[in-house]
Short mmCIF file of C-alpha atoms and ligand atoms in Angstrom, two decimals:
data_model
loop_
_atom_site.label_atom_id
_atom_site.label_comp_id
_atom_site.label_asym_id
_atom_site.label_seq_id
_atom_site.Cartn_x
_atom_site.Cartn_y
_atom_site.Cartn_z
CA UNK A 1 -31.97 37.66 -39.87
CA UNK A 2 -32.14 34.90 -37.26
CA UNK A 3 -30.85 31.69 -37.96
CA UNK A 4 -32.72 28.54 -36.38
CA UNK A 5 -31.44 25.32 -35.91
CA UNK A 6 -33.73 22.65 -35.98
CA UNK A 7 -33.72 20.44 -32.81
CA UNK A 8 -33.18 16.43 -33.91
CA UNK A 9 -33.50 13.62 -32.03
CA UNK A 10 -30.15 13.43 -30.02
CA UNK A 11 -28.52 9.99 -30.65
CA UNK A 12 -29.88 6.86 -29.49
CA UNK A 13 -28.83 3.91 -27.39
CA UNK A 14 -28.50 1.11 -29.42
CA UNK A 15 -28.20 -1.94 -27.04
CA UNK A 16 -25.08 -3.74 -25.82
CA UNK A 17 -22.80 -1.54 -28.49
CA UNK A 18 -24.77 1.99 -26.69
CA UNK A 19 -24.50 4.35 -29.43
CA UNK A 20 -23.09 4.61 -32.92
CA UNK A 21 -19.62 5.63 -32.14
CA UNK A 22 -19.27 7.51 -35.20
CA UNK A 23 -22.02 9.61 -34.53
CA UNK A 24 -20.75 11.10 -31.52
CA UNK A 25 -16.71 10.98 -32.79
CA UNK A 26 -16.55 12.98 -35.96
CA UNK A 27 -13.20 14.46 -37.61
CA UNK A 28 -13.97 18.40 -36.17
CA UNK A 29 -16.20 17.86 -33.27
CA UNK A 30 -17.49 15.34 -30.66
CA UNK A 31 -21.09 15.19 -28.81
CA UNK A 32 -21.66 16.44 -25.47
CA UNK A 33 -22.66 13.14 -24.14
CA UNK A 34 -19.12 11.68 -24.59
CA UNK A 35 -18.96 13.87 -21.51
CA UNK A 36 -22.10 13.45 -19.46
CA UNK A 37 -23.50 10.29 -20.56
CA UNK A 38 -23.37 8.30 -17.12
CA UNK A 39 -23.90 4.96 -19.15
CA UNK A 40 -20.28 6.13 -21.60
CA UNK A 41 -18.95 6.56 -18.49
CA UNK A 42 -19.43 3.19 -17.21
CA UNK A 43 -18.28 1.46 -20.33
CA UNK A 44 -15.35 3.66 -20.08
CA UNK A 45 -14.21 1.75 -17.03
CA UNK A 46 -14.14 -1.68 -19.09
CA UNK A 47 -13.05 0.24 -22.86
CA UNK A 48 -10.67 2.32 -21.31
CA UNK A 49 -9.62 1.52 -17.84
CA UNK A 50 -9.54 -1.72 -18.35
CA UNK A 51 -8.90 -2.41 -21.96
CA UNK A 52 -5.77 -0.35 -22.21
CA UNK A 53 -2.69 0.62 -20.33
CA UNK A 54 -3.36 2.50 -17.00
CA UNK A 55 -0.28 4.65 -15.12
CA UNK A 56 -0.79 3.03 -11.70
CA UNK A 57 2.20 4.38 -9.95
CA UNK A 58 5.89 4.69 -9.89
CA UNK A 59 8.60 2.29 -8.25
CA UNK A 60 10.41 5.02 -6.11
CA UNK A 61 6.89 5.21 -4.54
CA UNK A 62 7.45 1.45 -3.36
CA UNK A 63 11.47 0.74 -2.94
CA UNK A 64 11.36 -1.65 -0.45
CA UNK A 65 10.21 -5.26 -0.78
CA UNK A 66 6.41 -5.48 1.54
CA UNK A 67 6.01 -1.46 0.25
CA UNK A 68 2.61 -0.67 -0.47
CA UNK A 69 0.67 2.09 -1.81
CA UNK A 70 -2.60 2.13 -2.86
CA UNK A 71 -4.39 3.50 -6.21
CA UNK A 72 -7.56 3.02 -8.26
CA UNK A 73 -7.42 1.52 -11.61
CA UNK A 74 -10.71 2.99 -13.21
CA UNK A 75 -12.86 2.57 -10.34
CA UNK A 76 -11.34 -0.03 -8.82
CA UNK A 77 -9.26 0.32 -5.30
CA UNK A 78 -5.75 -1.18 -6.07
CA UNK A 79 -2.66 -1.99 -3.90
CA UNK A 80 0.78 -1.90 -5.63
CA UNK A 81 3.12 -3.81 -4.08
CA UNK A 82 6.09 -5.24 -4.18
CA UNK A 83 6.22 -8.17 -2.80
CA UNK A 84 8.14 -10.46 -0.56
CA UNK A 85 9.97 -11.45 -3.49
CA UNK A 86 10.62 -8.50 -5.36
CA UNK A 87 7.94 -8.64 -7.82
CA UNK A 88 5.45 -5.74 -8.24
CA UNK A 89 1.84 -6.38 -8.38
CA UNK A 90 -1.52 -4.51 -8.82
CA UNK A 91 -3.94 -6.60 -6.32
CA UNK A 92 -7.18 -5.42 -6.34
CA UNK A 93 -7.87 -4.18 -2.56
CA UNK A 94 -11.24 -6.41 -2.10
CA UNK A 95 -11.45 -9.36 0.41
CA UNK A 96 -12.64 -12.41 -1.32
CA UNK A 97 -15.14 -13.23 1.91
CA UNK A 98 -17.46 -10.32 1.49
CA UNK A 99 -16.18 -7.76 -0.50
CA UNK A 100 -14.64 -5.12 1.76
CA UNK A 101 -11.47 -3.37 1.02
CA UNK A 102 -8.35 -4.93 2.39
CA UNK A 103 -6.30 -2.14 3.18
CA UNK A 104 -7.34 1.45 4.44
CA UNK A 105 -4.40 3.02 4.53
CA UNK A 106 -2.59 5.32 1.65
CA UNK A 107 1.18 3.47 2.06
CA UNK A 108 3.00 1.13 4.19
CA UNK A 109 5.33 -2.00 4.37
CA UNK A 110 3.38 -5.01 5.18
CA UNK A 111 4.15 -8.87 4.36
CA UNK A 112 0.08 -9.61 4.43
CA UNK A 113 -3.14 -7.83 4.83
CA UNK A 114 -5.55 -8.41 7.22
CA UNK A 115 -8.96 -7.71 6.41
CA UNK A 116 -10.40 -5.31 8.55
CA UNK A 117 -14.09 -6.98 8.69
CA UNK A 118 -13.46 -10.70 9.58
CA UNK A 119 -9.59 -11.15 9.80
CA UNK A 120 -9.01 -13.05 6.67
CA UNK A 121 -5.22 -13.00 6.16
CA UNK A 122 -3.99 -12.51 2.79
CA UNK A 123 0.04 -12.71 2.07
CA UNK A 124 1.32 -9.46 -0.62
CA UNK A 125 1.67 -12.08 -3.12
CA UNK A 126 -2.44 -12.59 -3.07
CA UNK A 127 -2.43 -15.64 -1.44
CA UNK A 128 -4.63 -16.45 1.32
CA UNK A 129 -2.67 -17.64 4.38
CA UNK A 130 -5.48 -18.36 6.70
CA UNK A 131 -9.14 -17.59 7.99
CA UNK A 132 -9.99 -17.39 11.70
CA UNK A 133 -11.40 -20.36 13.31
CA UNK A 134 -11.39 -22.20 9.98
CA UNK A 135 -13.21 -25.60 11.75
CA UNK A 136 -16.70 -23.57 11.33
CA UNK A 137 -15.84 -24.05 7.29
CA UNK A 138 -16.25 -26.77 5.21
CA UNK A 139 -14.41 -25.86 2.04
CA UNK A 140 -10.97 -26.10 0.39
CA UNK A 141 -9.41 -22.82 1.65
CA UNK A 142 -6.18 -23.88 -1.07
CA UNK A 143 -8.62 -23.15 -3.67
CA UNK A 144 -7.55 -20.07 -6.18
CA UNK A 145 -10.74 -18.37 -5.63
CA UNK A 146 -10.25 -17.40 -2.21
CA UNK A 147 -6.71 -16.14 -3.11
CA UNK A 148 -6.98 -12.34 -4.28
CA UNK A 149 -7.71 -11.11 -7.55
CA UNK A 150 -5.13 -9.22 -9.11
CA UNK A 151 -4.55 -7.71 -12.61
CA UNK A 152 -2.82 -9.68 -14.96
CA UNK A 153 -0.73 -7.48 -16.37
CA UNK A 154 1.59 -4.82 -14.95
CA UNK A 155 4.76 -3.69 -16.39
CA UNK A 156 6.99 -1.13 -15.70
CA UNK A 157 8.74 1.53 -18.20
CA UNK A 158 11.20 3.51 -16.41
CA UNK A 159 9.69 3.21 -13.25
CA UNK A 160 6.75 4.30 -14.19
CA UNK A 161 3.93 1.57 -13.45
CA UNK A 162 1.24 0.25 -16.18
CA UNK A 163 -1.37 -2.11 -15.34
CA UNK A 164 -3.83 -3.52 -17.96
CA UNK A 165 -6.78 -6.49 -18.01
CA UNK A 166 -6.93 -6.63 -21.77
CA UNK A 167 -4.76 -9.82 -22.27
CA UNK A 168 -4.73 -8.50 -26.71
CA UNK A 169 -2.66 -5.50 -25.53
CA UNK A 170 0.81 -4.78 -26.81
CA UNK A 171 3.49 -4.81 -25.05
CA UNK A 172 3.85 -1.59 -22.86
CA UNK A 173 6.99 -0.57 -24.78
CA UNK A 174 5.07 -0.94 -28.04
CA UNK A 175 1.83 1.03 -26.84
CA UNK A 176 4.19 3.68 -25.72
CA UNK A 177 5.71 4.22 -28.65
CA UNK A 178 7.43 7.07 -29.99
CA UNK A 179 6.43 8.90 -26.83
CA UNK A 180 9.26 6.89 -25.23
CA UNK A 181 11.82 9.38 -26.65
CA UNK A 182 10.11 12.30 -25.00
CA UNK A 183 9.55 10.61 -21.40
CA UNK A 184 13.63 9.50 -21.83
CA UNK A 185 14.02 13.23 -22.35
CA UNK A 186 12.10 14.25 -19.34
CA UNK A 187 14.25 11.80 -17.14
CA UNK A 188 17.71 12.14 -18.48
CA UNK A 189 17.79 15.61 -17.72
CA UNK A 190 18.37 14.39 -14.28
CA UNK A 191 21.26 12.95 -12.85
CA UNK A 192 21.70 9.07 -13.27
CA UNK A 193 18.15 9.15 -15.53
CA UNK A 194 15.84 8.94 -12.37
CA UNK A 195 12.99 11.19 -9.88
CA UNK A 196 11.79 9.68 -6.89
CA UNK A 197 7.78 10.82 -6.53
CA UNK A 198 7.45 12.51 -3.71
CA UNK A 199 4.01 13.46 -2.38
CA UNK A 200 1.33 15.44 -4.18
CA UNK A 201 -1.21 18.49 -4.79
CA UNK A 202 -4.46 17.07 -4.78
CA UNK A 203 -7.27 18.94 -6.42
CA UNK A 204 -11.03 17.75 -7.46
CA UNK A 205 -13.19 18.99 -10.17
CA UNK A 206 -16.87 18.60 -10.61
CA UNK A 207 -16.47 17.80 -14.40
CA UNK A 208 -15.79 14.58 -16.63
CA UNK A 209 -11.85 13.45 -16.76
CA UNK A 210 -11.62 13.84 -20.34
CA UNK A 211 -11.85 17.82 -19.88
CA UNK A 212 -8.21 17.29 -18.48
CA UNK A 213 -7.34 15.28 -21.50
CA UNK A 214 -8.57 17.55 -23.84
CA UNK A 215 -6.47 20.45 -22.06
CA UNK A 216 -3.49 18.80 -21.73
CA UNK A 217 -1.54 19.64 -24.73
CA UNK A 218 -4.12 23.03 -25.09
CA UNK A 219 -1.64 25.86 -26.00
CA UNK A 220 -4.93 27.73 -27.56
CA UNK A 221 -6.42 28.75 -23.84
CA UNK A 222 -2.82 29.61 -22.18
CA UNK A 223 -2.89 33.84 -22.25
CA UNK A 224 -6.44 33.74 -21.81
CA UNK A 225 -7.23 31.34 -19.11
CA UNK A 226 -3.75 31.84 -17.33
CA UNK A 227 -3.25 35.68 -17.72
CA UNK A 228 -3.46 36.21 -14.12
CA UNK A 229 -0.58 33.71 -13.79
CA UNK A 230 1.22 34.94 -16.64
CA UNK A 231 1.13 38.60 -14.97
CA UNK A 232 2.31 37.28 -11.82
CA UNK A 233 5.22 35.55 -13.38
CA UNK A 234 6.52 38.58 -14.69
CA UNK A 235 4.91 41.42 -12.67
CA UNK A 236 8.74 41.46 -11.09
CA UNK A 237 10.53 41.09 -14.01
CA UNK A 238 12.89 43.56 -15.91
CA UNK A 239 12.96 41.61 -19.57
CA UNK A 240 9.07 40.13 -19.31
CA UNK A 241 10.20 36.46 -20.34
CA UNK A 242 9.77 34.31 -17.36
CA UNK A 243 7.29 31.28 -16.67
CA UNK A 244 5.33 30.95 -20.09
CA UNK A 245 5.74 34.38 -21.59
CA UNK A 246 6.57 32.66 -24.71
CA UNK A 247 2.63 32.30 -24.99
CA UNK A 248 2.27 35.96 -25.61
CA UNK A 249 1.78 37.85 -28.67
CA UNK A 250 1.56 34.95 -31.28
CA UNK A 251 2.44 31.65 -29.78
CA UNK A 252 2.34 29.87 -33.21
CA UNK A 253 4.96 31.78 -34.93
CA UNK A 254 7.24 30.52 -31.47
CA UNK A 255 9.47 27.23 -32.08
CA UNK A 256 7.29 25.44 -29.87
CA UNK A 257 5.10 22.70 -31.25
CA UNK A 258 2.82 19.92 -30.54
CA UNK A 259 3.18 16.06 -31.65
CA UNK A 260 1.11 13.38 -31.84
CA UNK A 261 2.61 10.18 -31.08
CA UNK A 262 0.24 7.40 -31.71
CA UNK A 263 -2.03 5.35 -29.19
CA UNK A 264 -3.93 8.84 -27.91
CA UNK A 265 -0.19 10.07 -26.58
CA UNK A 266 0.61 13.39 -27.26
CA UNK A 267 3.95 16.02 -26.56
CA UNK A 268 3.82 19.72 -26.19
CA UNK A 269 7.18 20.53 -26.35
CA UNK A 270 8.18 24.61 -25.24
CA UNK A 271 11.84 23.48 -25.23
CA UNK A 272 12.59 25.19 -28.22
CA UNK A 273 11.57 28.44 -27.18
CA UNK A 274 14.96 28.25 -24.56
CA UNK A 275 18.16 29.69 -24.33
CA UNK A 276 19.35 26.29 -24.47
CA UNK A 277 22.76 26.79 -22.11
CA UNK A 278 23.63 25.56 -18.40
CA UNK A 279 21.32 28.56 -16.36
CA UNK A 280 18.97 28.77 -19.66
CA UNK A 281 16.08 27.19 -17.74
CA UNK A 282 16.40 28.86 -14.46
CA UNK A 283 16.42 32.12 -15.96
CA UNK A 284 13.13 31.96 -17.25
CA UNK A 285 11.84 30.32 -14.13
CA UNK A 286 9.05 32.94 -12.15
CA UNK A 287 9.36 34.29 -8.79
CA UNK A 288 9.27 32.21 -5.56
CA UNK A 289 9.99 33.50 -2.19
CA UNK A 290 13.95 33.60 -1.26
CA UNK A 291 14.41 32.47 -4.57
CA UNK A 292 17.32 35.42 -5.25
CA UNK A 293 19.30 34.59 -2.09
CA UNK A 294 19.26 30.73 -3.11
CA UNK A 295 20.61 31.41 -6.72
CA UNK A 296 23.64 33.93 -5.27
CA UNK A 297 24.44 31.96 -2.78
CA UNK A 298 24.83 28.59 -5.18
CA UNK A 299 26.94 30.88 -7.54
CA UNK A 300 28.78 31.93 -4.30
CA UNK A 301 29.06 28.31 -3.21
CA UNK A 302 29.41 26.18 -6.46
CA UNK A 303 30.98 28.58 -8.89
CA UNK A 304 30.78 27.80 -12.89
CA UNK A 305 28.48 24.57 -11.70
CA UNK A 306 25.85 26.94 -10.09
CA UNK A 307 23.84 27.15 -13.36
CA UNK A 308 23.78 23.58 -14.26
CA UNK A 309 22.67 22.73 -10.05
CA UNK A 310 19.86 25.36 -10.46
CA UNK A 311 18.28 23.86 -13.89
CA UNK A 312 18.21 20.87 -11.93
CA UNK A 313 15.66 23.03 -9.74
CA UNK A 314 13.56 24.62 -12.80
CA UNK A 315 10.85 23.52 -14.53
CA UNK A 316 10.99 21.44 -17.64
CA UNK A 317 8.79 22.97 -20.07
CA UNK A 318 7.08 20.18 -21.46
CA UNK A 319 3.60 18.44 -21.08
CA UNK A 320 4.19 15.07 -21.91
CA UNK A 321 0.63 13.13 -21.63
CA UNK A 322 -0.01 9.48 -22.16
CA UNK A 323 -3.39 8.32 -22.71
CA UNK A 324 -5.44 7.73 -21.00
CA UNK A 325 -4.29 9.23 -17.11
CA UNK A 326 -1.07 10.27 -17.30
CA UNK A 327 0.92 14.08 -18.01
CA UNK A 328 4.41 14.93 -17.29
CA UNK A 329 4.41 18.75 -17.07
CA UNK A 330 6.88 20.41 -15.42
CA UNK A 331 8.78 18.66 -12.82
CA UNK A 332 5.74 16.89 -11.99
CA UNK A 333 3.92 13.41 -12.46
CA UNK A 334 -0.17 14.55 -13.00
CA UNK A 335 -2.59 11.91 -12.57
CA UNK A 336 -6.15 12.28 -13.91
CA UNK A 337 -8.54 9.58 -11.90
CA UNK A 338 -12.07 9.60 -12.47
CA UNK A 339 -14.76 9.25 -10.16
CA UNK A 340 -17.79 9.40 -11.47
CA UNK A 341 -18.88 11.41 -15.24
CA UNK A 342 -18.51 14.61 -13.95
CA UNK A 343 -16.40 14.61 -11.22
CA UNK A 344 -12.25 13.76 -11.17
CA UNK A 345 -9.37 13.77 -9.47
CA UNK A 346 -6.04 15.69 -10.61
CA UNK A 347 -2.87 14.84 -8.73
CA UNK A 348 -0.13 16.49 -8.66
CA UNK A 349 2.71 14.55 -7.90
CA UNK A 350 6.00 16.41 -7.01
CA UNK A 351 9.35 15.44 -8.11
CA UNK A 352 13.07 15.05 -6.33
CA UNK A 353 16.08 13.86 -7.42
CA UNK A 354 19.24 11.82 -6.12
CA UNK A 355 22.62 12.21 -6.44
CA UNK A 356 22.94 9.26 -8.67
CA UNK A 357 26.68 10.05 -10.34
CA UNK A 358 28.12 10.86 -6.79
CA UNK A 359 28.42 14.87 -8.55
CA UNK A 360 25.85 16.90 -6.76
CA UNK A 361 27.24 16.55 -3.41
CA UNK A 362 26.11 18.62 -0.25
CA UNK A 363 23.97 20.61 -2.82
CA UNK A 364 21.40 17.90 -3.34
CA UNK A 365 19.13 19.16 -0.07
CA UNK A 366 19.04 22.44 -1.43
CA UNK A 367 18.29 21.69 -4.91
CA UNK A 368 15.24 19.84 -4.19
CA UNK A 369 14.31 22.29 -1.60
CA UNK A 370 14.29 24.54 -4.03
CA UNK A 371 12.69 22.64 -6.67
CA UNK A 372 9.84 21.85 -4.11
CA UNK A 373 9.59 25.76 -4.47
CA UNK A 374 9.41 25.94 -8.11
CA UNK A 375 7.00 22.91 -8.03
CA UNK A 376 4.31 24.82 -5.97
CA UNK A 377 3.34 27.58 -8.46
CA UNK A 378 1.67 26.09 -11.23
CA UNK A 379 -0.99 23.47 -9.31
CA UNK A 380 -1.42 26.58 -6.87
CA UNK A 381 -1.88 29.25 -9.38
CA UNK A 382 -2.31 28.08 -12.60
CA UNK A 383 -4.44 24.52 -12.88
CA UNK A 384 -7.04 26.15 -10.73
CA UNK A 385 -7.29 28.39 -13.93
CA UNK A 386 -8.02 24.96 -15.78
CA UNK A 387 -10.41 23.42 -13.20
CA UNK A 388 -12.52 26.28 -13.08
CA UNK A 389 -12.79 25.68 -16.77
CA UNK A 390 -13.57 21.99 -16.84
CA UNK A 391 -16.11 22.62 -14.00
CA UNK A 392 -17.95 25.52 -16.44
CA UNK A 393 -17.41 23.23 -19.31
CA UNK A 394 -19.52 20.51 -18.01
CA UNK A 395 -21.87 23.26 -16.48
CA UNK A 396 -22.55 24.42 -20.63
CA UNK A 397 -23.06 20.96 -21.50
CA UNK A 398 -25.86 20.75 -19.44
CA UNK A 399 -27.16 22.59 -22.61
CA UNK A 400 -29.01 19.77 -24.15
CA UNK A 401 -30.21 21.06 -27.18
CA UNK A 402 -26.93 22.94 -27.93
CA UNK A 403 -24.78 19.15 -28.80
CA UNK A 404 -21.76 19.90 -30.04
CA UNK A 405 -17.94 20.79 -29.36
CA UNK A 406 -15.43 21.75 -31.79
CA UNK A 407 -11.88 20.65 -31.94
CA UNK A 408 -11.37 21.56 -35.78
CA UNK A 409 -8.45 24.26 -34.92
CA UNK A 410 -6.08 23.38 -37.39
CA UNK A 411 -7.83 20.95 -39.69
CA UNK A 412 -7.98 21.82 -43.31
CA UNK A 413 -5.61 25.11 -43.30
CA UNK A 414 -2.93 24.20 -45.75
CA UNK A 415 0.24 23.24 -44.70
CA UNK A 416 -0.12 23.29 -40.43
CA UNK A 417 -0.57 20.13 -39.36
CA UNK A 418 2.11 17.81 -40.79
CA UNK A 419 2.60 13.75 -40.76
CA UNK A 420 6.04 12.59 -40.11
CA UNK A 421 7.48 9.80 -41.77
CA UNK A 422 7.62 7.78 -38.33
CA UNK A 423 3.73 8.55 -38.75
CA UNK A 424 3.52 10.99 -35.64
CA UNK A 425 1.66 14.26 -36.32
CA UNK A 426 3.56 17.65 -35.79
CA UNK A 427 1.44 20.87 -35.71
CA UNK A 428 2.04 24.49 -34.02
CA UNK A 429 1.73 25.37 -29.85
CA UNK A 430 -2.28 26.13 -30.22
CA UNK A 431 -3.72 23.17 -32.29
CA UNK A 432 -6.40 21.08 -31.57
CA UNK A 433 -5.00 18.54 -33.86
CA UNK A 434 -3.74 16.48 -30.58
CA UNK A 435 -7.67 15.98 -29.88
CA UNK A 436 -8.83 14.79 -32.61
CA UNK A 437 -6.37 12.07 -32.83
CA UNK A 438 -6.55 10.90 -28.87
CA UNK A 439 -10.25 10.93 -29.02
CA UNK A 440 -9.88 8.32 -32.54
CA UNK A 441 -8.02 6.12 -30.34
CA UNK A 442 -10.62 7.13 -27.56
CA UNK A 443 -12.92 5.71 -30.06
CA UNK A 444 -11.35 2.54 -31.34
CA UNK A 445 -11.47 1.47 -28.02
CA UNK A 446 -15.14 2.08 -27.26
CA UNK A 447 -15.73 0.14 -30.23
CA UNK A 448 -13.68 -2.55 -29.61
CA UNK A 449 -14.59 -5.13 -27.26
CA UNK A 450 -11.74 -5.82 -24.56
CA UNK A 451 -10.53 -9.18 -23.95
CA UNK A 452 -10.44 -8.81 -20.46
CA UNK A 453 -9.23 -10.86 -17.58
CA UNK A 454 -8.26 -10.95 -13.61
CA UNK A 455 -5.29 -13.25 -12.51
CA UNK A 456 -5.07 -14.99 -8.88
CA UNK A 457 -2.19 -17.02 -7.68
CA UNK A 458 -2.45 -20.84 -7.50
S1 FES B 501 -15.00 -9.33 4.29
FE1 FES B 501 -12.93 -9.74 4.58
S2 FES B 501 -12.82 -11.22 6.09
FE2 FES B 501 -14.93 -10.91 5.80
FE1 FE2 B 502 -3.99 25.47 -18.55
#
C-alpha cells in the first residue's frame, strides 16, 4: 500500500506579525521554515537578539580598566569595555559620521577609538571627544547624537556578561533563574569560584544557529553521532568507562538527567553517573598525549592532594545552556553567533583557573597545561560530529514539501517527564522534552513585540 500525503499550502506571511506562530510551534514538532525562513531570521535579530538577554562576554576577558574586546550582539559588531572608570559597557562598534566600524581589532586597552575612515575620536565611555578640523562644521558637536550608541542594558552574573535592548526585561538574575544553581556549580568547583576565558576553537557551520540549540542538551544522538569519539576514548582503556561511555547500552536507565529551568535554559547533568571522590573525574577522563607521565608525576609530587589537583584538570560533565547563545560544557564557555539563516558560528572558549585560596601553589602551570589538554578533544573530535549534522540538517530541509521536524521524544509516555515543584521540568539523558520548552519561550518572544531601545551618554 502506498501512503500519500497531500501537499497544502505551506504557511503564509501574514504582514508585520509574518506568520501564525502557532502554526509553525506546535507541542511535538516545529516547521522547517523556523530554520530557513530568511525573513524569521531577521526578526530573530529584534525578538531574540535584541529582546532578550544575550551572553556578550566574560570580565576576565577585560580585567583592566581601557580593556576591550569585541563581539556581535545578533548582528551587530559590539565593543565591551570597561571603561576609564570601571564600568563595563556594550558600545555598538559604528561611527556616528558614516557608519563604519570603530574598531578593527579583536582586543586591546585603549582610552578612545579613533575611527579609522575620518578620525572622529570617541572616548570608551561613548562620548565624542573631537572631530578633525571641526571649523568646516556648523553643528553642536556636544549633542548626544554624535556620542555612540550603546546598549542600555548590560549586567553581569558571575562574570559572565549579558547585554539586552528590551528595557521590559527582568532583571538578569531573575531571567536566569533556577539555572543559577547549576552555573554556581560549574564555577565553585574551582578554586576561589572563578575561570579566566582564555582563547578559543572557532568552528563555522553552513546551517541555522538553532540546530546548536536544539543539540545542546541532545543525549538521544550521543552513541550514534559520536561513536567514533566514543571508540577513541576508550580504544586504550582496560575497564571501557572513560569520556562518555556512560552513553552506551541504555543511557536512560543511567542517573543522568535533563532539566528544564525556565526562560528556554536547560541542564544536562552526567554528574551522577561519577564516582563522586577526589580522582573520580580524572579517572574517567580519555586519553591525551603524556597524559600518564603528568598524573604519576603529580602523585609523585603532591601526594594525597594529587587527585583533587588533577579534577581540577578534567572535564566537568555537564552542558549547561542558556538561551539563547550560551552552553557551558565541559571546561568550556560555547558561544553560538549567527550569521546569517543558515550559517553560524560556534566558539569554543577554553577555560583556566587561578590560584585564588593561595592552595594550588607551583602546581597551577601544570594544571592548566594540562587542562588545555583535556580541553582540546571534544571541539576537535567530537562537535565536528555535530556540525556535520547541523550542516545535513539544513541540507534535508531544503525538502520543501517534506515540512516537518519532530521533537515529541518523551511527550505523552507515562511517568518520564516530570514537573518539579520549583516548576522546572526533569526528564531522562535522551529527551527531547528540553526542546519543546526552549522553542515555547522561542515562541513567546516572536510573538511578543520588544520594547526596544539604544542608550548614548549625555
Ligand atoms: S565614518 Fe567615522 S569618522 Fe567618518
Ligand atoms: Fe553531540
Amino acid at each position: 500500500m502506498t501512503i500519500l500525503e497531500r501537499i497544502d499550502q505551506p504557511p503564509a506571511r501574514i504582514g508585520a506579525a509574518l506568520y501564525d506562530w502557532d502554526e509553525l510551534v506546535q507541542e511535538d514538532r516545529v516547521h522547517r521554515l523556523i530554520y530557513t525562513d530568511p525573513a524569521i531570521f531577521t526578526a530573530e535579530m529584534t525578538h531574540v537578539f535584541g529582546g532578550t538577554w544575550v551572553y556578550l562576554a566574560h570580565e576576565s576577558e577585560i580585567p583592566q580598566e581601557n580593556d576591550y574586546i569585541t563581539r556581535r550582539l545578533g548582528l551587530r559588531p559590539i565593543i565591551v569595555v570597561r571603561d576609564m572608570n570601571g564600568t563595563i559597557r556594550a558600545l555598538y562598534n559604528r561611527c556616528t559620521h558614516r557608519g563604519t566600524t570603530l574598531c578593527r581589532w579583536d582586543k586591546g586597552n585603549a582610552k578612545s577609538f579613533q575611527c579609522p575612515y575620518h578620525g572622529w575620536n570617541f572616548l570608551n565611555t561613548g562620548k565624542l571627544r573631537g572631530v578633525p578640523w571641526p571649523d568646516g562644521y556648523a553643528c553642536d558637536f556636544r549633542d548626544p547624537k554624535f556620542n555612540v550608541a550603546q546598549v542600555p542594558r548590560v549586567q553581569s552574573y558571575r562574570g559572565f556578561i549579558f547585554g539586552t535592548l528590551n528595557l521590559e526585561a527582568p532583571p538578569l538574575v531573575d531571567w536566569l533563574g533556577p539555572i543559577t544553581k547549576p552555573i554556581d556549580q560549574w564555577l565553585d568547583r574551582n578554586p576561589g569560584g572563578q575561570v579566566v576565558v582564555c582563547e578559543a576553537n572557532r568552528l563555522k557551520f553552513k546551517g541555522n544557529w538553532k540546530l546548536a540549540y536544539d543539540n545542546s542538551g541532545d543525549g538521544y544522538h550521543v552513541v550514534y553521532s559520536h561513536r567514533s569519539l566514543l571508540e577513541t576514548e576508550n580504544r586504550l582503556s582496560d575497564d571501557g568507562n572513560k569520556g562518555m561511555a556512560f552513553y552506551r547500552s541504555s543511557p536512560d536507565t543511567a542517573p543522568m538527567y535533563m532539566q528544564y529551568m525556565g526562560n528556554g535554559h536547560h541542564f544536562k547533568d552526567k554528574r551522577p553517573n561519577l564516582n563522586q571522590r577526589p580522582g573520580g573525574l580524572w579517572a574517567i577522563e580519555s586519553p591525551h598525549p603524556g597524559m600518564e607521565h603528568c598524573a604519576a608525576e603529580f602523585r609523585r609530587r603532591y601526594g594525597a592532594r594529587a587527585d583533587d589537583l588533577l579534577d581540577l584538570a578534567g572535564s566537568e560533565p555537564v552542558n549547561i545552556n542558556v538561551f539563547p547563545n550560551l552552553s557551558l560544557l565541559g571546561n568550556h564557555i560555547q558561544v553560538f553567533e549567527p550569521v546569517s539563516v543558515d550559517e553560524t558560528n560556534a566558539i569554543w572558549y577554553g577555560t583556566r583557573i587561578v590560584d585564588a585560596t593561595g592552595d594550588i601553589g607551583e602546581a597551577l602551570d601544570e594544571i592548566n597545561a594540562l587542562r588545555m589538554r583535556t580541553q582540546e578533544g571534544f571541539p576537535n573530535f567530537g562537535e565536528v560530529d555535530d556540525v556535520a549534522n547541523f550542516e545535513q540538517i539544513q541540507r534535508g530541509l531544503q525538502c520543501l514539501e517534506d515540512e516537518w521536524v519532530y521533537m515529541h521524544r518523551g511527550l505523552g509516555v507515562p511517568g518520564r517527564v516530570r514537573m518539579q515543584d520549583d516548576g522546572t521540568i526533569v526528564a531522562p539523558a535522551t529527551d527531547e522534552a528540553f526542546m519543546r520548552e526552549y522553542i515555547k519561550e522561542w515562541k513567546r518572544l516572536m510573538k511578543t513585540k520588544p520594547n526596544l531601545a539604544i542608550r548614548r551618554e549625555p
